[in-house]
PDB file of C-alpha atoms in Angstrom:
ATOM      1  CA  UNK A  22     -11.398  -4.126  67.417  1.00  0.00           C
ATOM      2  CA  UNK A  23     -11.660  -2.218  64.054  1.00  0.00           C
ATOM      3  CA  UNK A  24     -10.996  -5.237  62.129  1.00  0.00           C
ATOM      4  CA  UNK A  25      -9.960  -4.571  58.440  1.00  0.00           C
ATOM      5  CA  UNK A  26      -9.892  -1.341  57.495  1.00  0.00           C
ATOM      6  CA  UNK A  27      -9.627   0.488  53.897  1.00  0.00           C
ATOM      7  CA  UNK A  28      -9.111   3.703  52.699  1.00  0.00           C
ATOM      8  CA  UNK A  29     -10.082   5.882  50.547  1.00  0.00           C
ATOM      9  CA  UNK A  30     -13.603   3.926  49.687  1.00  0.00           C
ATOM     10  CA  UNK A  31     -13.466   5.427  46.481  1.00  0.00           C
ATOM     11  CA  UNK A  32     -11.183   7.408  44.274  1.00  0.00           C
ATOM     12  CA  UNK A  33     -11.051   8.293  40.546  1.00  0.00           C
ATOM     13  CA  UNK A  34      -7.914   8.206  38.657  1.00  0.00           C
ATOM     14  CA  UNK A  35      -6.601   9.322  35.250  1.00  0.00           C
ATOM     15  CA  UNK A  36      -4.595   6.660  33.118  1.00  0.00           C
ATOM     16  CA  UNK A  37      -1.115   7.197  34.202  1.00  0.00           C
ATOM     17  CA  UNK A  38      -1.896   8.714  37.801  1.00  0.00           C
ATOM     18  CA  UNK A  39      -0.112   6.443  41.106  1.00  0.00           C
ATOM     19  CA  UNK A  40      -2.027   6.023  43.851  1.00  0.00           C
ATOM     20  CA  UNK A  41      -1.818   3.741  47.058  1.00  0.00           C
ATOM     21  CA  UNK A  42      -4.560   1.839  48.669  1.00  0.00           C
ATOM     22  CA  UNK A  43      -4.820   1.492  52.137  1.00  0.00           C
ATOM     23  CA  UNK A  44      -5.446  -1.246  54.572  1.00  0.00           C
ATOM     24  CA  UNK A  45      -4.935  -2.265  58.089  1.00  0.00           C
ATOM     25  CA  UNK A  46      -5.904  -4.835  60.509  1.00  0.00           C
ATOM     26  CA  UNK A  47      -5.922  -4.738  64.608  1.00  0.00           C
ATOM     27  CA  UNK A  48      -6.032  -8.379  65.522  1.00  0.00           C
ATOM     28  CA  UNK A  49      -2.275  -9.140  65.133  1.00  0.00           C
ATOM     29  CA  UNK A  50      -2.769 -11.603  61.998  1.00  0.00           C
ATOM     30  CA  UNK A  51      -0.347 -13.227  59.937  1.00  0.00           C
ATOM     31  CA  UNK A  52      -1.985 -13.652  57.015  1.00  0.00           C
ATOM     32  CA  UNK A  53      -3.177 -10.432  54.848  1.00  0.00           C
ATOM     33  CA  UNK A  54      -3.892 -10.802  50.774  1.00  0.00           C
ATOM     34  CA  UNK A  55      -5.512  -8.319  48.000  1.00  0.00           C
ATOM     35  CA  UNK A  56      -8.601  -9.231  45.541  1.00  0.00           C
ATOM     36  CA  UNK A  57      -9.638  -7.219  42.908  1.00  0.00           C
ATOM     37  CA  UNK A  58     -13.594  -8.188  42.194  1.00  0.00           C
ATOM     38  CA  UNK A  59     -15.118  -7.789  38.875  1.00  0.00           C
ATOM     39  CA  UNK A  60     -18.519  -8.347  37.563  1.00  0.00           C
ATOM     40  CA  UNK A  61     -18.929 -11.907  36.795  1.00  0.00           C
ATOM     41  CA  UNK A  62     -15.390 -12.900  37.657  1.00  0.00           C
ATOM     42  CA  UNK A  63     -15.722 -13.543  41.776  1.00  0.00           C
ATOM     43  CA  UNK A  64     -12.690 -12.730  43.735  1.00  0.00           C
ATOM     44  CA  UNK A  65      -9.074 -12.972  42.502  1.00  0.00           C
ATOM     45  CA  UNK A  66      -6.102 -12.329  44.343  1.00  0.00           C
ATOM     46  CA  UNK A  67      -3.699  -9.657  43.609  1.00  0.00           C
ATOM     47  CA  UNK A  68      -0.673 -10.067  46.256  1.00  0.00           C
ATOM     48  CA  UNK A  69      -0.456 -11.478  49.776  1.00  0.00           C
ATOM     49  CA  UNK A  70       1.852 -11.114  52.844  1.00  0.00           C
ATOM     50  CA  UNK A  71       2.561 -14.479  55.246  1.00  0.00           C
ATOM     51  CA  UNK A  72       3.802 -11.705  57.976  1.00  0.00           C
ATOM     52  CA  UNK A  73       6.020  -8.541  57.958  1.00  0.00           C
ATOM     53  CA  UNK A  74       8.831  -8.538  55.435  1.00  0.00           C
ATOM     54  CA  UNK A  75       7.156 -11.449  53.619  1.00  0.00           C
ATOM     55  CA  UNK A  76       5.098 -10.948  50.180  1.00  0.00           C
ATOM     56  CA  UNK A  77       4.498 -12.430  47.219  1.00  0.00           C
ATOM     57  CA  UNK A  78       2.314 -12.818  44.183  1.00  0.00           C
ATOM     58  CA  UNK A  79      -1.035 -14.093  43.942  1.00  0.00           C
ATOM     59  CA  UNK A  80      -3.194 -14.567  40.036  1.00  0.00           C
ATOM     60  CA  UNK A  81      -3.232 -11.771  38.874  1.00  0.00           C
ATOM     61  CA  UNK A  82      -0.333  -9.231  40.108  1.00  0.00           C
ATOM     62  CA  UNK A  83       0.597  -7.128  36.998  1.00  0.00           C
ATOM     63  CA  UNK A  84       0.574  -3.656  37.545  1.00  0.00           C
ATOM     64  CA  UNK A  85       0.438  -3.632  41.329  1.00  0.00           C
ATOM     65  CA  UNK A  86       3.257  -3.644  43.936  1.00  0.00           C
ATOM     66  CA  UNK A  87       3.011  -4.197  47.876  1.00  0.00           C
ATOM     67  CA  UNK A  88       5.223  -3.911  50.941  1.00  0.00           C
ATOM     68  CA  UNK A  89       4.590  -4.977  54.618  1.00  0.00           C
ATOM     69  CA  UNK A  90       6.991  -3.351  56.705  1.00  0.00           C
ATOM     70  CA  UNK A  91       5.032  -3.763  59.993  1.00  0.00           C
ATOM     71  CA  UNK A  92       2.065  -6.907  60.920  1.00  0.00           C
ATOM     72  CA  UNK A  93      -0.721  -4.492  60.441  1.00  0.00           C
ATOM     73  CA  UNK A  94      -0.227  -2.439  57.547  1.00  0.00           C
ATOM     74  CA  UNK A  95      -0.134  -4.004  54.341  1.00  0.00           C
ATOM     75  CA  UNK A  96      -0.667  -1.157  51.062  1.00  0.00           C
ATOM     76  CA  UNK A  97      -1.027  -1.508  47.704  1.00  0.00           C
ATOM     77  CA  UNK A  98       0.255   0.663  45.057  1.00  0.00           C
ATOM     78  CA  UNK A  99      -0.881   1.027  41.732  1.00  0.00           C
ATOM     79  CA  UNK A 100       2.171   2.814  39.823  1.00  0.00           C
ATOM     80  CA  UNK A 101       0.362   3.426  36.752  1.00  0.00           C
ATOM     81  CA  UNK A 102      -3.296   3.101  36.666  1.00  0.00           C
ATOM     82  CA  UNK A 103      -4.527   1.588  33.552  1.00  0.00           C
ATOM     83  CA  UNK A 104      -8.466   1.579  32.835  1.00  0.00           C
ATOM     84  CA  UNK A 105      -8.055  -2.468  32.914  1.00  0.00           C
ATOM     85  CA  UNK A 106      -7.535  -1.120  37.238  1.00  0.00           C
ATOM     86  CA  UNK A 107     -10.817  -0.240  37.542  1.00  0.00           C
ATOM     87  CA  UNK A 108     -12.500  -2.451  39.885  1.00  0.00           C
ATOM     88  CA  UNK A 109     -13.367  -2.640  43.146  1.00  0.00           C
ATOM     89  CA  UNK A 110     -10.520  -4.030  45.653  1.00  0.00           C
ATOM     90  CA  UNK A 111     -10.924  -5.681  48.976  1.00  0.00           C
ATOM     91  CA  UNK A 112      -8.054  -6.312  51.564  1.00  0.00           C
ATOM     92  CA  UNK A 113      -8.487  -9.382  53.820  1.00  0.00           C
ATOM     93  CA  UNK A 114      -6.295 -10.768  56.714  1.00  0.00           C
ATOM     94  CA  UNK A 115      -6.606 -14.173  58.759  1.00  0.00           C
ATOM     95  CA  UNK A 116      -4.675 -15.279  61.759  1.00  0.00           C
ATOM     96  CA  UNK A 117      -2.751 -18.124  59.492  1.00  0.00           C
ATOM     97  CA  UNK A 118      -1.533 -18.406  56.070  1.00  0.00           C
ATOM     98  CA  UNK A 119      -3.272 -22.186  55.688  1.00  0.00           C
ATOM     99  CA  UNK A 120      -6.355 -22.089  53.558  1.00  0.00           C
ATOM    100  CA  UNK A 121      -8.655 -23.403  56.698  1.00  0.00           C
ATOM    101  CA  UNK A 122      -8.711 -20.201  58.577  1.00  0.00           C
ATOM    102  CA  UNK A 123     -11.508 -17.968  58.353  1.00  0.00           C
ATOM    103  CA  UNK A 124     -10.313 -14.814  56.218  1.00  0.00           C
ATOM    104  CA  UNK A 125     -11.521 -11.367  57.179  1.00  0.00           C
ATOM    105  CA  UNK A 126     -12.356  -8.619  54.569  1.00  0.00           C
ATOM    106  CA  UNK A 127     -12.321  -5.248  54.612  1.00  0.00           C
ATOM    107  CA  UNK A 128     -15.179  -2.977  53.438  1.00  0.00           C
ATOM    108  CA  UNK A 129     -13.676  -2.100  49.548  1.00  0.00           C
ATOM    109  CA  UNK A 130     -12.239   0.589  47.734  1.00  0.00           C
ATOM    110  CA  UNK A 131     -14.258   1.329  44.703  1.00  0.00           C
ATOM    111  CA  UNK A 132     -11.541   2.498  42.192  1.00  0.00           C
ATOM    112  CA  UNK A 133     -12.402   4.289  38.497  1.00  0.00           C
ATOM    113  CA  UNK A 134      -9.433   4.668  35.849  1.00  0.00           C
ATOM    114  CA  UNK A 135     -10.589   6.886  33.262  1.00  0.00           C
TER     115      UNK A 135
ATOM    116  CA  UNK B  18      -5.827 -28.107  41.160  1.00  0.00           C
ATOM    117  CA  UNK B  19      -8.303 -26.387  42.740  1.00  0.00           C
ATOM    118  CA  UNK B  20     -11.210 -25.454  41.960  1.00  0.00           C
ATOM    119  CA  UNK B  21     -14.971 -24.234  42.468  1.00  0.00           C
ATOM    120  CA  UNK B  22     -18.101 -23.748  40.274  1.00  0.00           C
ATOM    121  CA  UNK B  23     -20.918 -22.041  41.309  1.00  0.00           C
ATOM    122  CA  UNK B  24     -23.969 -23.858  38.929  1.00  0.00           C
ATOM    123  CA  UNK B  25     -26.011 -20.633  38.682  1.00  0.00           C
ATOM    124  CA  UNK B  26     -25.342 -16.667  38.688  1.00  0.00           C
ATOM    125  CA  UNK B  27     -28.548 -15.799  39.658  1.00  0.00           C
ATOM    126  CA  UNK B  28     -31.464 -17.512  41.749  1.00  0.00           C
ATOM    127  CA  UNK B  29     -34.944 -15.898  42.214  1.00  0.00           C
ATOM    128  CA  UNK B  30     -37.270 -16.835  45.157  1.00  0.00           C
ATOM    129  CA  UNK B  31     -40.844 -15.593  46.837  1.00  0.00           C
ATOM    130  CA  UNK B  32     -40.116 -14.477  50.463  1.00  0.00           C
ATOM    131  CA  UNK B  33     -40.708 -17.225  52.437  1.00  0.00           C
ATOM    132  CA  UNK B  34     -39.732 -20.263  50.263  1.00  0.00           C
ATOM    133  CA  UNK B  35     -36.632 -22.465  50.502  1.00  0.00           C
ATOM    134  CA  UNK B  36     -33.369 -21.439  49.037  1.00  0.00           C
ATOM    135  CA  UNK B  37     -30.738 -23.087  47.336  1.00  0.00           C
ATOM    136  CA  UNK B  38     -27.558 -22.258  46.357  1.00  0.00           C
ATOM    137  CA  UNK B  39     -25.321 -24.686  44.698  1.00  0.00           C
ATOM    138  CA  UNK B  40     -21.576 -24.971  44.831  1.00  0.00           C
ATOM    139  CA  UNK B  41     -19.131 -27.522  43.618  1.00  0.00           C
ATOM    140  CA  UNK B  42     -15.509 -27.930  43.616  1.00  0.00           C
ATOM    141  CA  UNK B  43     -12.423 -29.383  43.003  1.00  0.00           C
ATOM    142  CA  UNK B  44      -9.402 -30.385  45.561  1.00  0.00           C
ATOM    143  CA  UNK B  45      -6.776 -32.171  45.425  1.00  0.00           C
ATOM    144  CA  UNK B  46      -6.485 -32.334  49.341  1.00  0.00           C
ATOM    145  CA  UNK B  47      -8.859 -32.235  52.291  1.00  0.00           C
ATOM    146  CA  UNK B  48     -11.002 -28.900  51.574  1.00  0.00           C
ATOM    147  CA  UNK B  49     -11.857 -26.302  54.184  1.00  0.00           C
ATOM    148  CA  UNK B  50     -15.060 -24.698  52.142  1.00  0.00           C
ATOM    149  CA  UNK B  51     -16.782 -21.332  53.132  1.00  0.00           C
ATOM    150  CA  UNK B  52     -19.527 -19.302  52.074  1.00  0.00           C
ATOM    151  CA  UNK B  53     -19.490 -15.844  51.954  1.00  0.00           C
ATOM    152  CA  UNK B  54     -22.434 -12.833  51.372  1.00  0.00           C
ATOM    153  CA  UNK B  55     -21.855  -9.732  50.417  1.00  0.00           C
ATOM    154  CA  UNK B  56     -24.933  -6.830  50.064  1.00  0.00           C
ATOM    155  CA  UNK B  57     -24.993  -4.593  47.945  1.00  0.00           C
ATOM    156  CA  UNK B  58     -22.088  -1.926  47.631  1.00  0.00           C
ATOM    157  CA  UNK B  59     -21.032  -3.778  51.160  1.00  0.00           C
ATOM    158  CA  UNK B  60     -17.908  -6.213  52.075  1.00  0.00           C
ATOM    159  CA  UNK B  61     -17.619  -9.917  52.529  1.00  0.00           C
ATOM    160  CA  UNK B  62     -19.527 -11.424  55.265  1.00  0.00           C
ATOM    161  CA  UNK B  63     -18.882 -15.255  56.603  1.00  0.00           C
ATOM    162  CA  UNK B  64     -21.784 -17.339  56.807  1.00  0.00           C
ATOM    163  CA  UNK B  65     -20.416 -20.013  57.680  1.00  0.00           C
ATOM    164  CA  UNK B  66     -17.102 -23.055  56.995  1.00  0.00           C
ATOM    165  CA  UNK B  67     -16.769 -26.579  56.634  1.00  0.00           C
ATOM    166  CA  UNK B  68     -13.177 -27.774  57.869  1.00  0.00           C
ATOM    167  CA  UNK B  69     -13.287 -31.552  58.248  1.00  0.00           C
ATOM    168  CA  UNK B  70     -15.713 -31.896  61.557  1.00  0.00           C
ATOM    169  CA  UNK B  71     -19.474 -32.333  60.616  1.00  0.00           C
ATOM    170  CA  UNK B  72     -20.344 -32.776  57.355  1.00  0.00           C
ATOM    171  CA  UNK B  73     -23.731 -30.249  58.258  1.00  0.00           C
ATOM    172  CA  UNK B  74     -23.243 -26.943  59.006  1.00  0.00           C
ATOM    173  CA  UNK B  75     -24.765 -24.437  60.481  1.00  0.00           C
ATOM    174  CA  UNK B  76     -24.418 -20.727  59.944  1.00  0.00           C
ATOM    175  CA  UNK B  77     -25.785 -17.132  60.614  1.00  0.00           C
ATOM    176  CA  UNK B  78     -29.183 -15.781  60.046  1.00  0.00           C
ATOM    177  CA  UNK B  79     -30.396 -19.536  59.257  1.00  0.00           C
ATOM    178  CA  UNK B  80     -28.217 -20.322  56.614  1.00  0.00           C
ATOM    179  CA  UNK B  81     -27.132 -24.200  56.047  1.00  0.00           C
ATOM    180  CA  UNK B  82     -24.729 -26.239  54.083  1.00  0.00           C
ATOM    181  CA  UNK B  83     -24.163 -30.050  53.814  1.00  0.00           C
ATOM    182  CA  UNK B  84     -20.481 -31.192  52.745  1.00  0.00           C
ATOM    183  CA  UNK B  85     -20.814 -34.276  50.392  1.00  0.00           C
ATOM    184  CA  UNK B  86     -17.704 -35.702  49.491  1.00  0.00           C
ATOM    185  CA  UNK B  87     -18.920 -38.113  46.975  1.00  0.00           C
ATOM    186  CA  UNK B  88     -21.031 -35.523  45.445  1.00  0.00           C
ATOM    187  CA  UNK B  89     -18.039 -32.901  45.279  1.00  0.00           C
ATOM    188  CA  UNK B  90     -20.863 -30.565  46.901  1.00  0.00           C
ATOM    189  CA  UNK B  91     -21.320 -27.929  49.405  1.00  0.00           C
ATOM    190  CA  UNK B  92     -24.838 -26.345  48.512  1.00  0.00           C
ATOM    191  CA  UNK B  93     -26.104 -23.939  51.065  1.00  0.00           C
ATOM    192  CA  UNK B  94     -29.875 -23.548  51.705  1.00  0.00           C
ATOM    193  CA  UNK B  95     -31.807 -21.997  54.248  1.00  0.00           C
ATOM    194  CA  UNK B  96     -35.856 -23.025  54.653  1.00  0.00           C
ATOM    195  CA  UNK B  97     -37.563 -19.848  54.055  1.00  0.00           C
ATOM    196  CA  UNK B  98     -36.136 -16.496  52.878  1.00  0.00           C
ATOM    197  CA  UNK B  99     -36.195 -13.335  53.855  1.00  0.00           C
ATOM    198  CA  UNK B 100     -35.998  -9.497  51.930  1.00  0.00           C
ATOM    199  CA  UNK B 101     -33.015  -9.248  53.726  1.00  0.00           C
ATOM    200  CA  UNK B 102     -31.332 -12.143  52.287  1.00  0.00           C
ATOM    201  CA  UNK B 103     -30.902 -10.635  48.839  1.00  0.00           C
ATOM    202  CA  UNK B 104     -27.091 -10.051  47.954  1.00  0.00           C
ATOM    203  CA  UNK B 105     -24.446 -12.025  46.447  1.00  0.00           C
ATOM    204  CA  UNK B 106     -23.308 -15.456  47.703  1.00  0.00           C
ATOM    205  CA  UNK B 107     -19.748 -16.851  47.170  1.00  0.00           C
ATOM    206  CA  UNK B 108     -18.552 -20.539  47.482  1.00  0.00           C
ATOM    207  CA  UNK B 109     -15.011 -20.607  48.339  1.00  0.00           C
ATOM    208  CA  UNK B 110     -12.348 -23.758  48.879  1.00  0.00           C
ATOM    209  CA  UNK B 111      -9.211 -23.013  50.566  1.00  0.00           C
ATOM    210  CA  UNK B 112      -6.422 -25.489  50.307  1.00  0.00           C
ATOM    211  CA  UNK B 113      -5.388 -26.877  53.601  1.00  0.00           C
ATOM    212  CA  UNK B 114      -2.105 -27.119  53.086  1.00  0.00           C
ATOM    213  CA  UNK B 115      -1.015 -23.564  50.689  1.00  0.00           C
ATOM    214  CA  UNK B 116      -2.503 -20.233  51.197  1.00  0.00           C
ATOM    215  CA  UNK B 117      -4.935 -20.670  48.197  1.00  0.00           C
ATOM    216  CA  UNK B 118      -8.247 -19.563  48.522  1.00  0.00           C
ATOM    217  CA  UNK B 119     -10.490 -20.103  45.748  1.00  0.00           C
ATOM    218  CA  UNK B 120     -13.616 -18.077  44.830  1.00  0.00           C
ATOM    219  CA  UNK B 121     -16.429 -18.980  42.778  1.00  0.00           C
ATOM    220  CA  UNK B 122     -17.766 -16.162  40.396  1.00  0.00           C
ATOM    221  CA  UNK B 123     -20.757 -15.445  42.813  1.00  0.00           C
ATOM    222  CA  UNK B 124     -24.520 -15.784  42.955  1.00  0.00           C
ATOM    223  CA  UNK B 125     -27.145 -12.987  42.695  1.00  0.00           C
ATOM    224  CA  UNK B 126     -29.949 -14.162  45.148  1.00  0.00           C
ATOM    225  CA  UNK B 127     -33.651 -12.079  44.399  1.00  0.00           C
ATOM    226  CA  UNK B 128     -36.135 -12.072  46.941  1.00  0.00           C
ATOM    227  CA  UNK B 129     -39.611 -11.600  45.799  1.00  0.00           C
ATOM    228  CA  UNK B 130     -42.471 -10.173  47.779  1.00  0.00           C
TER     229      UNK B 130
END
């Protein structure tokens, strides 16, 4: 198994510029969510997916939009990056959508707005 | 509503002395609690999760955590550190009965030669 992957791991943007992240997961989970991290500010979450056809909005969802047309794929699309976007942003997935599983994350996407 | 505090942003040890890591939160239901390292320019690694069975427990690479409910605590600690255990530790709760999963704002661990 791949696990969680990302792509790209890094990308530069220009205020205004659209851009999707990527992310995918091989082990058939349920459950798949995007944090943003920032210095000093841990983990927050962005948008999450219970399964295919399912999202919804997690703390801090302005500016970003998701889909999850199929169980493993599950982007995120900035529509137009704002220098508050830079960050660096981590998919995760987990076989359930209860807050006991163990949740999976992906290796980052280190993202600049300039 | 929950919530968790991680007492200090940044912990220095010598290699070879006993770490600690503290972490304390808030639930309003039974809490499943994890901690989670992350090196540098890396992803999120489990160490290890507390959901309801013993109240110790044991993770990777030698790293501990005791569950006190009175205490509202779930410190992690490990009896002698290694180079290799410098990165960033996060405390999280996740609520057993919502998706939530809650992350404290991290801890920079320094090992000293």
């Amino acid at each position: 198994n791949a696990g969680v992957t990302q792509t790209p791991k890094f990308q530069v943007l220009k205020t205004g510029q659209s851009m999707t992240l990527q992310c995918a997961q091989d082990m058939n989970h349920e459950y798949m969510s995007w944090y943003r991290q920032d210095p000093g500010m841990g983990l927050r979450l962005i948008h999450y997916s219970v399964g295919a056809g399912i999202t919804d909005q997690g703390e801090v969802p302005n500016g970003y939009n998701v889909s999850r047309s199929t169980t493993e794929d599950f982007p995120l699309r900035l529509l137009s990056a704002a220098p508050s976007q830079t960050s660096v942003y981590f998919c995760a997935s987990r076989i359930g959508q209860r807050g006991r599983e163990t949740q999976y994350f992906g290796p980052g996407t280190r993202l600049l707005v300039l | 509503a929950q919530s968790v505090t991680q007492l200090d942003s940044h912990v220095s040890v010598s290699e070879g002395t006993p770490v600690l890591l503290r972490c304390n939160y808030s639930s309003s239901y039974s809490p499943s609690l994890f901690w989670y390292v992350q090196h540098p320019n890396k992803g999120l690694q489990l160490l290890l999760k507390y959901t309801s069975a013993a109240t110790l427990v044991k993770g990777i690479n030698g790293f501990e955590a005791e569950f006190k409910k009175s205490e509202t605590s779930f410190h992690l600690t490990k009896p002698s550190a290694h180079m290799s255990d410098a990165a960033e530790y996060f405390c999280v709760v996740g609520d057993s009965g919502t998706y939530k999963y809650i992350f404290g704002t991290g801890t920079r661990l320094k090992v000293l030669a």
